Coordinates of N, CA and C in Angstrom, one line a residue:
Chain A
X874 N 83.1 -172.0 -162.9 CA 83.7 -171.0 -163.7 C 83.4 -169.6 -163.2
X875 N 84.4 -168.8 -163.2 CA 84.2 -167.4 -162.6 C 84.8 -166.4 -163.5
X876 N 84.0 -165.4 -163.9 CA 84.6 -164.2 -164.6 C 84.2 -163.0 -163.8
X877 N 85.2 -162.2 -163.5 CA 84.9 -161.0 -162.7 C 85.7 -159.8 -163.3
X878 N 85.1 -158.7 -163.5 CA 85.7 -157.4 -163.8 C 85.5 -156.5 -162.7
X879 N 86.6 -156.1 -162.0 CA 86.4 -155.5 -160.7 C 87.5 -154.5 -160.4
X880 N 87.2 -153.6 -159.5 CA 88.2 -152.6 -159.0 C 89.2 -153.2 -158.0
X881 N 88.7 -154.1 -157.2 CA 89.4 -154.7 -156.1 C 90.5 -155.6 -156.5
X882 N 91.5 -155.8 -155.6 CA 92.6 -156.7 -155.8 C 92.0 -158.1 -155.7
X883 N 92.9 -159.1 -156.0 CA 92.5 -160.5 -155.9 C 93.7 -161.3 -155.3
X884 N 93.3 -162.5 -154.8 CA 94.4 -163.3 -154.2 C 94.4 -164.7 -154.9
X885 N 95.6 -164.9 -155.5 CA 95.8 -166.1 -156.4 C 95.4 -167.4 -155.7
X886 N 95.9 -167.6 -154.5 CA 95.7 -168.9 -153.9 C 94.2 -169.1 -153.4
X887 N 93.6 -168.0 -153.0 CA 92.1 -168.1 -152.7 C 91.4 -168.5 -153.9
X888 N 91.7 -168.0 -155.1 CA 91.0 -168.3 -156.3 C 91.3 -169.8 -156.7
X889 N 92.5 -170.2 -156.6 CA 92.8 -171.6 -157.1 C 92.2 -172.7 -156.1
X890 N 92.2 -172.3 -154.8 CA 91.6 -173.2 -153.9 C 90.1 -173.4 -154.1
X891 N 89.5 -172.5 -154.8 CA 88.1 -172.7 -155.1 C 87.8 -173.8 -156.2
X892 N 88.9 -174.3 -156.8 CA 88.7 -175.3 -157.8 C 88.6 -176.7 -157.0
X893 N 87.5 -177.3 -157.0 CA 87.3 -178.4 -156.1 C 87.0 -179.7 -156.9
X894 N 86.9 -179.7 -158.2 CA 86.5 -180.9 -159.0 C 87.6 -181.9 -158.7
X895 N 87.3 -183.1 -158.2 CA 88.3 -184.1 -157.9 C 89.1 -184.7 -159.1
X896 N 88.6 -184.4 -160.3 CA 89.3 -184.9 -161.5 C 90.5 -183.9 -161.9
X897 N 90.5 -182.8 -161.2 CA 91.6 -181.8 -161.5 C 92.9 -182.3 -161.1
X898 N 93.9 -182.3 -162.0 CA 95.3 -182.7 -161.7 C 96.3 -181.6 -162.0
X899 N 95.8 -180.5 -162.6 CA 96.8 -179.4 -163.0 C 96.1 -178.1 -163.0
X900 N 96.7 -177.1 -162.4 CA 96.2 -175.7 -162.5 C 97.3 -174.8 -163.0
X901 N 97.0 -174.2 -164.2 CA 98.0 -173.2 -164.7 C 97.4 -171.8 -164.5
X902 N 98.3 -170.9 -164.0 CA 97.8 -169.6 -163.7 C 98.7 -168.5 -164.3
X903 N 98.1 -167.4 -164.7 CA 98.9 -166.2 -165.2 C 98.4 -165.0 -164.4
X904 N 99.4 -164.2 -163.9 CA 99.0 -163.0 -163.2 C 99.8 -161.9 -164.0
X905 N 99.1 -160.9 -164.4 CA 99.7 -159.7 -165.1 C 99.8 -158.6 -164.0
X906 N 101.0 -157.9 -164.0 CA 101.2 -156.9 -163.0 C 101.6 -155.6 -163.7
X907 N 101.4 -154.5 -163.0 CA 101.7 -153.1 -163.5 C 103.3 -153.0 -163.4
X908 N 103.9 -152.6 -164.5 CA 105.3 -152.3 -164.5 C 105.6 -151.0 -163.7
X909 N 106.5 -150.2 -164.1 CA 106.9 -149.0 -163.3 C 106.1 -147.8 -163.5
X910 N 105.0 -147.8 -164.3 CA 104.3 -146.6 -164.6 C 102.8 -146.8 -164.1
X911 N 102.4 -145.9 -163.3 CA 101.0 -145.9 -162.8 C 100.0 -145.8 -164.0
X912 N 98.9 -146.4 -163.9 CA 97.9 -146.4 -165.0 C 96.5 -146.4 -164.5
X913 N 95.6 -145.9 -165.5 CA 94.2 -146.1 -165.3 C 93.7 -147.0 -166.3
X914 N 92.9 -148.0 -165.9 CA 92.3 -148.9 -166.9 C 90.8 -148.6 -167.0
X915 N 90.4 -148.4 -168.3 CA 89.0 -148.1 -168.6 C 88.4 -149.4 -169.3
X916 N 87.1 -149.7 -169.1 CA 86.6 -150.8 -169.9 C 85.1 -150.5 -170.3
X917 N 84.6 -151.4 -171.1 CA 83.2 -151.3 -171.6 C 82.4 -152.2 -170.8
X918 N 81.8 -151.7 -169.7 CA 81.0 -152.6 -168.8 C 80.0 -153.4 -169.6
X919 N 79.9 -154.6 -169.3 CA 78.9 -155.4 -170.0 C 79.5 -156.2 -171.2
X920 N 80.1 -155.4 -172.1 CA 80.7 -156.1 -173.2 C 82.0 -156.9 -172.8
X921 N 82.7 -156.3 -171.8 CA 83.9 -156.9 -171.3 C 83.6 -158.4 -170.8
X922 N 82.6 -158.5 -170.0 CA 82.3 -159.8 -169.4 C 81.9 -160.8 -170.5
X923 N 81.1 -160.2 -171.5 CA 80.6 -161.1 -172.6 C 81.8 -161.6 -173.4
X924 N 82.8 -160.7 -173.7 CA 83.9 -161.1 -174.5 C 84.8 -162.1 -173.8
X925 N 85.0 -161.9 -172.5 CA 85.8 -162.9 -171.8 C 85.1 -164.2 -171.7
X926 N 83.8 -164.2 -171.6 CA 83.0 -165.5 -171.5 C 83.2 -166.2 -172.9
X927 N 83.1 -165.5 -174.0 CA 83.3 -166.1 -175.3 C 84.7 -166.7 -175.5
X928 N 85.7 -166.0 -175.0 CA 87.0 -166.6 -175.1 C 87.2 -167.9 -174.2
X929 N 86.6 -167.8 -173.0 CA 86.7 -169.0 -172.2 C 85.9 -170.2 -172.8
X930 N 84.8 -169.9 -173.4 CA 84.0 -170.9 -174.1 C 84.7 -171.5 -175.2
X931 N 85.5 -170.7 -176.0 CA 86.3 -171.2 -177.1 C 87.4 -172.1 -176.5
X932 N 88.0 -171.7 -175.4 CA 89.1 -172.5 -174.9 C 88.5 -173.9 -174.4
X933 N 87.3 -173.9 -173.9 CA 86.7 -175.2 -173.5 C 86.4 -176.1 -174.6
X934 N 86.2 -175.5 -175.8 CA 86.0 -176.4 -177.0 C 87.3 -177.0 -177.4
X935 N 88.4 -176.3 -177.3 CA 89.7 -176.7 -177.7 C 90.5 -177.7 -176.8
X936 N 90.3 -177.4 -175.5 CA 91.1 -178.2 -174.5 C 90.1 -178.6 -173.4
X937 N 90.6 -179.6 -172.6 CA 89.9 -180.0 -171.5 C 90.0 -179.0 -170.4
X938 N 89.0 -178.3 -170.1 CA 89.0 -177.2 -169.0 C 88.0 -177.6 -168.0
X939 N 88.4 -178.0 -166.8 CA 87.4 -178.4 -165.8 C 86.9 -177.3 -165.0
X940 N 87.7 -176.3 -164.8 CA 87.3 -175.1 -164.1 C 88.2 -173.9 -164.6
X941 N 87.7 -172.7 -164.5 CA 88.4 -171.6 -165.0 C 88.0 -170.3 -164.2
X942 N 89.0 -169.5 -163.9 CA 88.7 -168.2 -163.3 C 89.5 -167.1 -164.0
X943 N 88.7 -166.1 -164.5 CA 89.4 -164.9 -165.1 C 88.9 -163.7 -164.3
X944 N 89.9 -162.9 -163.8 CA 89.6 -161.7 -163.0 C 90.4 -160.6 -163.7
X945 N 89.8 -159.5 -164.1 CA 90.5 -158.4 -164.7 C 90.1 -157.1 -163.9
X946 N 91.1 -156.4 -163.5 CA 90.8 -155.1 -162.7 C 90.7 -153.9 -163.6
X947 N 90.0 -152.9 -163.1 CA 90.0 -151.6 -163.8 C 90.1 -150.5 -162.8
X948 N 90.2 -149.3 -163.3 CA 90.4 -148.1 -162.3 C 91.9 -147.8 -162.2
X949 N 92.2 -147.1 -161.1 CA 93.6 -146.6 -160.9 C 94.4 -147.8 -160.4
X950 N 95.6 -148.0 -161.0 CA 96.5 -149.0 -160.6 C 97.9 -148.4 -160.5
X951 N 98.7 -148.9 -159.5 CA 100.0 -148.4 -159.3 C 101.1 -149.5 -159.6
X952 N 102.3 -149.1 -159.7 CA 103.3 -150.1 -160.0 C 103.3 -151.3 -159.0
X953 N 103.5 -152.5 -159.6 CA 103.4 -153.7 -158.8 C 102.0 -154.2 -158.5
X954 N 101.0 -153.4 -158.8 CA 99.6 -153.9 -158.6 C 99.3 -155.1 -159.5
X955 N 98.5 -156.0 -159.1 CA 98.0 -157.0 -160.0 C 96.9 -156.5 -160.9
X956 N 97.0 -156.8 -162.2 CA 95.9 -156.4 -163.1 C 95.0 -157.5 -163.5
X957 N 95.6 -158.6 -163.9 CA 94.7 -159.7 -164.4 C 95.1 -161.1 -163.9
X958 N 94.2 -161.9 -163.7 CA 94.4 -163.3 -163.3 C 93.7 -164.2 -164.3
X959 N 94.4 -165.2 -164.9 CA 93.8 -166.3 -165.6 C 94.2 -167.6 -164.9
X960 N 93.3 -168.4 -164.5 CA 93.6 -169.7 -163.8 C 92.8 -170.7 -164.5
X961 N 93.4 -171.8 -165.0 CA 92.8 -172.9 -165.7 C 93.1 -174.2 -165.0
X962 N 92.0 -174.9 -164.7 CA 92.2 -176.3 -164.1 C 91.8 -177.3 -165.1
X963 N 92.7 -178.4 -165.2 CA 92.4 -179.5 -166.1 C 92.9 -180.8 -165.4
X964 N 92.8 -181.9 -166.1 CA 93.3 -183.1 -165.6 C 94.8 -183.2 -165.7
X965 N 95.3 -182.6 -166.8 CA 96.8 -182.7 -167.0 C 97.3 -181.3 -167.4
X966 N 98.7 -181.1 -167.3 CA 99.3 -179.8 -167.5 C 99.2 -179.3 -168.9
X967 N 99.3 -180.2 -169.9 CA 99.3 -179.7 -171.3 C 98.1 -178.8 -171.6
X968 N 96.9 -179.3 -171.3 CA 95.7 -178.6 -171.5 C 95.6 -177.3 -170.7
X969 N 96.0 -177.4 -169.4 CA 96.0 -176.3 -168.5 C 96.9 -175.1 -169.0
X970 N 98.1 -175.5 -169.4 CA 99.1 -174.5 -169.9 C 98.5 -173.8 -171.2
X971 N 98.1 -174.7 -172.1 CA 97.7 -174.2 -173.4 C 96.4 -173.3 -173.3
X972 N 95.4 -173.8 -172.6 CA 94.2 -173.0 -172.4 C 94.5 -171.7 -171.7
X973 N 95.4 -171.7 -170.7 CA 95.7 -170.4 -170.0 C 96.3 -169.4 -170.9
X974 N 97.3 -169.9 -171.8 CA 98.0 -168.9 -172.7 C 97.0 -168.4 -173.8
X975 N 96.1 -169.3 -174.3 CA 95.2 -169.0 -175.3 C 94.2 -167.9 -174.7
X976 N 93.7 -168.1 -173.5 CA 92.8 -167.1 -172.9 C 93.5 -165.8 -172.8
X977 N 94.7 -165.8 -172.3 CA 95.4 -164.6 -172.1 C 95.7 -163.8 -173.4
X978 N 96.1 -164.6 -174.4 CA 96.4 -164.0 -175.8 C 95.1 -163.3 -176.3
X979 N 94.0 -164.0 -176.2 CA 92.8 -163.4 -176.8 C 92.2 -162.3 -176.0
X980 N 92.4 -162.4 -174.7 CA 92.0 -161.3 -173.8 C 92.7 -160.0 -174.2
X981 N 93.9 -160.1 -174.5 CA 94.7 -158.9 -174.9 C 94.2 -158.2 -176.2
X982 N 93.6 -159.0 -177.1 CA 93.2 -158.5 -178.4 C 91.7 -158.3 -178.5
X983 N 90.9 -158.9 -177.6 CA 89.4 -158.9 -177.8 C 88.7 -158.2 -176.7
X984 N 89.2 -158.3 -175.4 CA 88.4 -157.7 -174.3 C 88.6 -156.2 -174.3
X985 N 87.4 -155.5 -174.3 CA 87.5 -154.0 -174.4 C 88.0 -153.3 -173.1
X986 N 89.3 -153.3 -173.0 CA 90.0 -152.6 -171.9 C 91.0 -151.6 -172.6
X987 N 91.2 -150.5 -172.0 CA 92.2 -149.5 -172.5 C 93.0 -149.0 -171.3
X988 N 94.3 -149.0 -171.5 CA 95.2 -148.5 -170.5 C 95.7 -147.1 -170.8
X989 N 95.6 -146.2 -169.8 CA 96.2 -144.9 -169.9 C 97.3 -144.8 -168.9
X990 N 98.5 -144.5 -169.4 CA 99.7 -144.4 -168.5 C 99.9 -143.0 -168.0
X991 N 100.3 -142.9 -166.7 CA 100.5 -141.6 -166.1 C 102.0 -141.4 -165.8
X992 N 102.7 -140.8 -166.8 CA 104.1 -140.5 -166.7 C 104.3 -139.1 -166.2
X993 N 105.5 -138.8 -165.6 CA 105.8 -137.5 -165.1 C 105.5 -136.4 -166.2
X994 N 105.8 -136.7 -167.5 CA 105.7 -135.7 -168.5 C 104.2 -135.7 -169.1
X995 N 103.4 -136.5 -168.6 CA 102.0 -136.4 -169.0 C 101.3 -137.8 -169.1
X996 N 100.0 -137.8 -169.3 CA 99.2 -139.0 -169.4 C 99.0 -139.4 -170.9
X997 N 99.1 -140.7 -171.2 CA 99.0 -141.1 -172.6 C 98.3 -142.5 -172.7
X998 N 97.4 -142.6 -173.6 CA 96.7 -143.9 -173.9 C 97.8 -144.8 -174.5
X999 N 97.8 -146.0 -174.0 CA 98.8 -147.0 -174.6 C 98.3 -147.4 -175.9
X1000 N 99.2 -147.5 -176.9 CA 98.8 -148.0 -178.2 C 98.8 -149.5 -178.3
X1001 N 97.9 -150.1 -179.1 CA 97.8 -151.5 -179.3 C 99.1 -152.0 -180.0
X1002 N 99.6 -153.2 -179.6 CA 100.9 -153.7 -180.1 C 100.5 -154.7 -181.2
X1003 N 101.2 -154.7 -182.3 CA 101.1 -155.7 -183.4 C 101.4 -157.1 -182.8
X1004 N 102.4 -157.1 -181.9 CA 102.8 -158.4 -181.4 C 101.7 -159.1 -180.7
X1005 N 100.7 -158.3 -180.1 CA 99.6 -158.9 -179.4 C 98.7 -159.6 -180.4
X1006 N 98.5 -158.9 -181.5 CA 97.6 -159.5 -182.6 C 98.2 -160.8 -183.1
X1007 N 99.5 -160.8 -183.3 CA 100.2 -162.0 -183.8 C 100.1 -163.1 -182.8
X1008 N 100.2 -162.8 -181.5 CA 100.1 -163.8 -180.4 C 98.8 -164.5 -180.5
X1009 N 97.7 -163.7 -180.7 CA 96.4 -164.3 -180.8 C 96.2 -165.1 -182.1
X1010 N 96.7 -164.5 -183.2 CA 96.5 -165.1 -184.5 C 97.2 -166.5 -184.6
X1011 N 98.2 -166.8 -183.9 CA 98.9 -168.1 -184.0 C 98.0 -169.2 -183.6
X1012 N 97.0 -168.9 -182.8 CA 96.0 -169.9 -182.3 C 95.0 -170.3 -183.4
X1013 N 95.0 -169.5 -184.5 CA 94.1 -169.7 -185.6 C 94.5 -170.8 -186.6
X1014 N 95.8 -171.2 -186.5 CA 96.3 -172.2 -187.4 C 95.5 -173.5 -187.0
X1015 N 94.7 -174.0 -188.0 CA 93.8 -175.1 -187.7 C 94.5 -176.4 -187.3
X1016 N 95.6 -176.7 -188.0 CA 96.3 -178.0 -187.8 C 97.3 -178.0 -186.7
X1017 N 97.3 -177.0 -185.9 CA 98.2 -176.9 -184.8 C 98.0 -178.2 -183.9
X1018 N 99.0 -178.9 -183.6 CA 98.9 -180.1 -182.8 C 98.3 -179.8 -181.4
X1019 N 97.3 -180.6 -181.0 CA 96.7 -180.5 -179.7 C 97.7 -180.9 -178.7
X1020 N 97.9 -180.0 -177.7 CA 98.9 -180.3 -176.6 C 98.3 -181.3 -175.7
X1021 N 99.0 -182.2 -175.2 CA 98.5 -183.1 -174.2 C 99.6 -183.3 -173.1
X1022 N 99.2 -183.4 -171.9 CA 100.1 -183.4 -170.8 C 100.4 -184.8 -170.3
X1023 N 100.1 -185.8 -171.2 CA 100.4 -187.2 -170.8 C 101.7 -187.7 -171.2
Chain B
X1033 N 65.5 -143.0 -187.4 CA 66.0 -144.2 -186.6 C 66.9 -143.7 -185.5
X1034 N 66.6 -144.0 -184.3 CA 67.5 -143.6 -183.2 C 68.4 -144.7 -182.7
X1035 N 69.6 -144.4 -182.5 CA 70.6 -145.4 -181.9 C 71.3 -144.7 -180.8
X1036 N 71.8 -145.6 -179.8 CA 72.6 -145.1 -178.7 C 74.1 -145.3 -179.2
X1037 N 74.9 -144.2 -179.1 CA 76.3 -144.3 -179.5 C 77.2 -144.1 -178.3
X1038 N 78.2 -145.0 -178.1 CA 79.1 -144.9 -177.0 C 80.5 -144.7 -177.6
X1039 N 81.3 -143.9 -176.8 CA 82.7 -143.7 -177.2 C 83.6 -144.0 -176.0
X1040 N 84.7 -144.7 -176.2 CA 85.6 -145.0 -175.1 C 87.1 -144.5 -175.3
X1041 N 87.7 -144.5 -174.1 CA 89.2 -144.2 -174.1 C 89.6 -142.9 -174.8
X1042 N 90.6 -143.0 -175.6 CA 91.1 -141.8 -176.3 C 90.1 -141.2 -177.2
X1043 N 89.2 -142.0 -177.8 CA 88.2 -141.5 -178.6 C 87.2 -140.6 -177.8
X1044 N 86.8 -141.1 -176.6 CA 85.9 -140.4 -175.7 C 86.5 -139.0 -175.3
X1045 N 87.8 -139.0 -175.0 CA 88.5 -137.8 -174.7 C 88.5 -136.8 -175.8
X1046 N 88.9 -137.4 -177.0 CA 89.0 -136.5 -178.2 C 87.7 -135.8 -178.5
X1047 N 86.6 -136.6 -178.3 CA 85.2 -136.0 -178.7 C 84.6 -135.3 -177.5
X1048 N 85.1 -135.5 -176.3 CA 84.5 -134.8 -175.2 C 83.2 -135.3 -174.8
X1049 N 82.9 -136.5 -175.2 CA 81.6 -137.1 -174.8 C 81.7 -138.7 -174.7
X1050 N 80.9 -139.3 -173.8 CA 81.0 -140.8 -173.7 C 79.8 -141.4 -174.3
X1051 N 78.7 -140.7 -174.4 CA 77.5 -141.3 -175.0 C 76.5 -140.3 -175.5
X1052 N 75.8 -140.6 -176.6 CA 74.8 -139.8 -177.1 C 73.8 -140.6 -177.9
X1053 N 72.6 -140.0 -177.9 CA 71.5 -140.6 -178.8 C 71.5 -139.9 -180.1
X1054 N 71.6 -140.7 -181.2 CA 71.6 -140.0 -182.5 C 70.4 -140.5 -183.3
X1055 N 69.8 -139.5 -183.9 CA 68.7 -139.8 -184.8 C 69.3 -139.9 -186.2
X1056 N 69.4 -141.0 -186.8 CA 70.1 -141.2 -188.1 C 69.2 -140.8 -189.2
X1057 N 69.8 -140.1 -190.2 CA 69.1 -139.8 -191.4 C 68.8 -141.1 -192.2
X1058 N 67.8 -141.1 -193.0 CA 67.4 -142.2 -193.9 C 68.6 -142.6 -194.7
X1059 N 68.9 -143.8 -194.9 CA 70.0 -144.2 -195.8 C 71.2 -144.7 -195.0
X1060 N 71.3 -144.3 -193.7 CA 72.4 -144.8 -192.9 C 71.9 -146.1 -192.2
X1061 N 72.5 -147.2 -192.6 CA 72.1 -148.5 -192.1 C 73.2 -149.4 -191.7
X1062 N 74.4 -148.9 -191.7 CA 75.6 -149.7 -191.3 C 76.5 -148.9 -190.4
X1063 N 77.4 -149.7 -189.8 CA 78.4 -149.0 -188.9 C 79.2 -148.0 -189.7
X1064 N 79.6 -148.4 -190.9 CA 80.4 -147.5 -191.8 C 79.6 -146.3 -192.1
X1065 N 78.3 -146.4 -192.3 CA 77.5 -145.3 -192.6 C 77.4 -144.3 -191.4
X1066 N 77.3 -144.9 -190.2 CA 77.2 -144.1 -189.0 C 78.5 -143.4 -188.8
X1067 N 79.6 -144.1 -189.1 CA 80.9 -143.5 -189.0 C 81.1 -142.3 -189.9
X1068 N 80.6 -142.4 -191.1 CA 80.7 -141.3 -192.1 C 79.8 -140.1 -191.6
X1069 N 78.7 -140.5 -191.1 CA 77.7 -139.5 -190.6 C 78.4 -138.7 -189.5
X1070 N 79.1 -139.4 -188.6 CA 79.8 -138.7 -187.5 C 80.9 -137.8 -188.0
X1071 N 81.7 -138.4 -188.9 CA 82.8 -137.7 -189.5 C 82.4 -136.4 -190.2
X1072 N 81.2 -136.4 -190.8 CA 80.7 -135.2 -191.5 C 80.4 -134.1 -190.6
X1073 N 80.3 -134.3 -189.3 CA 80.1 -133.2 -188.3 C 81.2 -132.2 -188.3
X1074 N 82.4 -132.7 -188.7 CA 83.6 -131.8 -188.8 C 84.3 -131.7 -187.4
X1075 N 85.2 -130.9 -187.3 CA 86.0 -130.7 -186.0 C 86.6 -131.9 -185.5
X1076 N 86.4 -132.2 -184.2 CA 87.0 -133.3 -183.6 C 86.5 -134.6 -184.2
X1077 N 85.2 -134.6 -184.6 CA 84.7 -135.8 -185.2 C 85.3 -136.2 -186.6
X1078 N 85.6 -135.1 -187.3 CA 86.3 -135.3 -188.6 C 87.6 -136.0 -188.4
X1079 N 88.3 -135.5 -187.4 CA 89.7 -136.0 -187.1 C 89.6 -137.5 -186.6
X1080 N 88.7 -137.7 -185.7 CA 88.6 -139.0 -185.0 C 88.1 -140.1 -185.9
X1081 N 87.3 -139.8 -186.9 CA 86.8 -140.8 -187.8 C 87.3 -140.7 -189.2
X1082 N 88.4 -140.0 -189.4 CA 89.1 -140.0 -190.7 C 89.4 -141.4 -191.2
X1083 N 89.5 -141.6 -192.5 CA 89.7 -142.9 -193.0 C 90.8 -143.7 -192.4
X1084 N 92.0 -143.0 -192.1 CA 93.1 -143.8 -191.5 C 93.0 -144.1 -190.0
X1085 N 92.1 -143.4 -189.4 CA 92.0 -143.6 -187.9 C 91.6 -145.0 -187.5
X1086 N 92.4 -145.6 -186.6 CA 92.1 -147.0 -186.1 C 91.0 -146.9 -185.1
X1087 N 89.8 -147.2 -185.6 CA 88.6 -147.2 -184.8 C 87.9 -148.6 -184.9
X1088 N 87.7 -149.2 -183.8 CA 87.0 -150.5 -183.7 C 85.5 -150.2 -183.4
X1089 N 84.7 -151.1 -183.7 CA 83.3 -150.9 -183.4 C 82.6 -152.2 -182.8
X1090 N 81.5 -151.9 -182.1 CA 80.7 -153.0 -181.5 C 79.2 -152.6 -181.7
X1091 N 78.4 -153.6 -182.0 CA 76.9 -153.4 -182.0 C 76.3 -154.3 -180.9
X1092 N 75.6 -153.7 -180.0 CA 75.0 -154.4 -178.9 C 76.0 -155.3 -178.2
X1093 N 77.2 -154.8 -178.0 CA 78.3 -155.4 -177.2 C 78.9 -156.6 -177.9
X1094 N 78.8 -156.7 -179.2 CA 79.5 -157.7 -180.0 C 80.4 -156.9 -181.0
X1095 N 81.7 -157.3 -181.0 CA 82.7 -156.7 -181.9 C 82.2 -157.0 -183.3
X1096 N 82.1 -156.0 -184.2 CA 81.6 -156.2 -185.6 C 82.5 -155.4 -186.6
X1097 N 82.5 -155.9 -187.8 CA 83.2 -155.1 -188.9 C 82.4 -153.9 -189.3
X1098 N 83.0 -153.0 -190.0 CA 82.4 -151.8 -190.4 C 81.1 -152.0 -191.3
X1099 N 81.0 -153.2 -191.9 CA 79.9 -153.5 -192.8 C 78.7 -153.9 -192.0
X1100 N 78.8 -154.1 -190.7 CA 77.6 -154.6 -189.9 C 76.5 -153.6 -190.0
X1101 N 75.3 -154.2 -190.1 CA 74.0 -153.4 -190.2 C 73.6 -152.9 -188.8
X1102 N 73.0 -151.8 -188.7 CA 72.4 -151.3 -187.5 C 70.9 -151.0 -187.6
X1103 N 70.2 -151.2 -186.5 CA 68.8 -150.9 -186.6 C 68.4 -150.1 -185.4
X1104 N 67.1 -149.6 -185.4 CA 66.7 -148.7 -184.4 C 66.8 -149.3 -183.0
X1105 N 67.3 -148.5 -182.0 CA 67.4 -149.0 -180.7 C 68.8 -149.7 -180.4
X1106 N 69.6 -149.9 -181.4 CA 70.9 -150.5 -181.2 C 71.8 -149.7 -180.3
X1107 N 72.7 -150.4 -179.6 CA 73.8 -149.7 -178.9 C 75.1 -149.9 -179.8
X1108 N 75.6 -148.8 -180.3 CA 76.8 -148.9 -181.2 C 77.9 -148.2 -180.5
X1109 N 79.0 -148.9 -180.3 CA 80.2 -148.4 -179.6 C 81.4 -148.2 -180.6
X1110 N 82.1 -147.1 -180.4 CA 83.4 -146.9 -181.2 C 84.5 -146.7 -180.2
X1111 N 85.6 -147.4 -180.5 CA 86.7 -147.3 -179.5 C 88.1 -147.6 -180.2
X1112 N 89.2 -147.2 -179.6 CA 90.5 -147.6 -180.2 C 90.8 -149.1 -180.0
X1113 N 91.8 -149.6 -180.8 CA 92.2 -151.0 -180.5 C 92.4 -151.2 -179.0
X1114 N 92.0 -152.4 -178.5 CA 92.1 -152.6 -177.1 C 93.5 -152.9 -176.5
X1115 N 93.7 -152.5 -175.3 CA 95.1 -152.7 -174.7 C 95.0 -153.2 -173.3
X1116 N 94.1 -154.2 -173.0 CA 94.1 -154.7 -171.7 C 95.1 -155.8 -171.4
X1117 N 94.9 -156.6 -170.4 CA 95.7 -157.7 -170.1 C 96.9 -157.4 -169.2

């Protein structure tokens, strides 16, 4: 398992090739990229890594996760730059897809990152979206059927 | 009782500081109490910590509700709702 909060870019295939457990049969990945507005990402060093670890540990309780990599960048980012990578390896696709989406949803509402957009008319902190809270909350329904890729 | 207080993002800019050590008066023992203490400074603090302001908090790097207790030496952080991902 790898969690990294870094300024540097990352390479998707380098990260997924590091998953070597022979039981792995499925890898689901998500890459977030900067849209058309340059931005600066600030974070709370120390807490960020702790929160991401907690989210990954929660995913491992809910689904079969054989390996997992989460990379989140901070600092100055320009349009089309990669921001975040979530890669989850499991035996089957159902668990990999679900855990990947779960981690991403919680990362958006729990990990202490803040985006500041730099538009021609000035710089502004991005406001949190209610839709992100709703996306995370839907995982709290206890009787949600467990996805399986079989 | 001394605590380390951190501010992030828009809140950091609004207050013009990212960290300070605060010696709390007797009777302030929760995050909500610290928040009121900061608000009572007036000016930018009054505005930043007004009742309606969306401010999240963490104690020793764990997200906590306003009712959380604080003790000497704690690291208390205030920040806006997060927007990463």
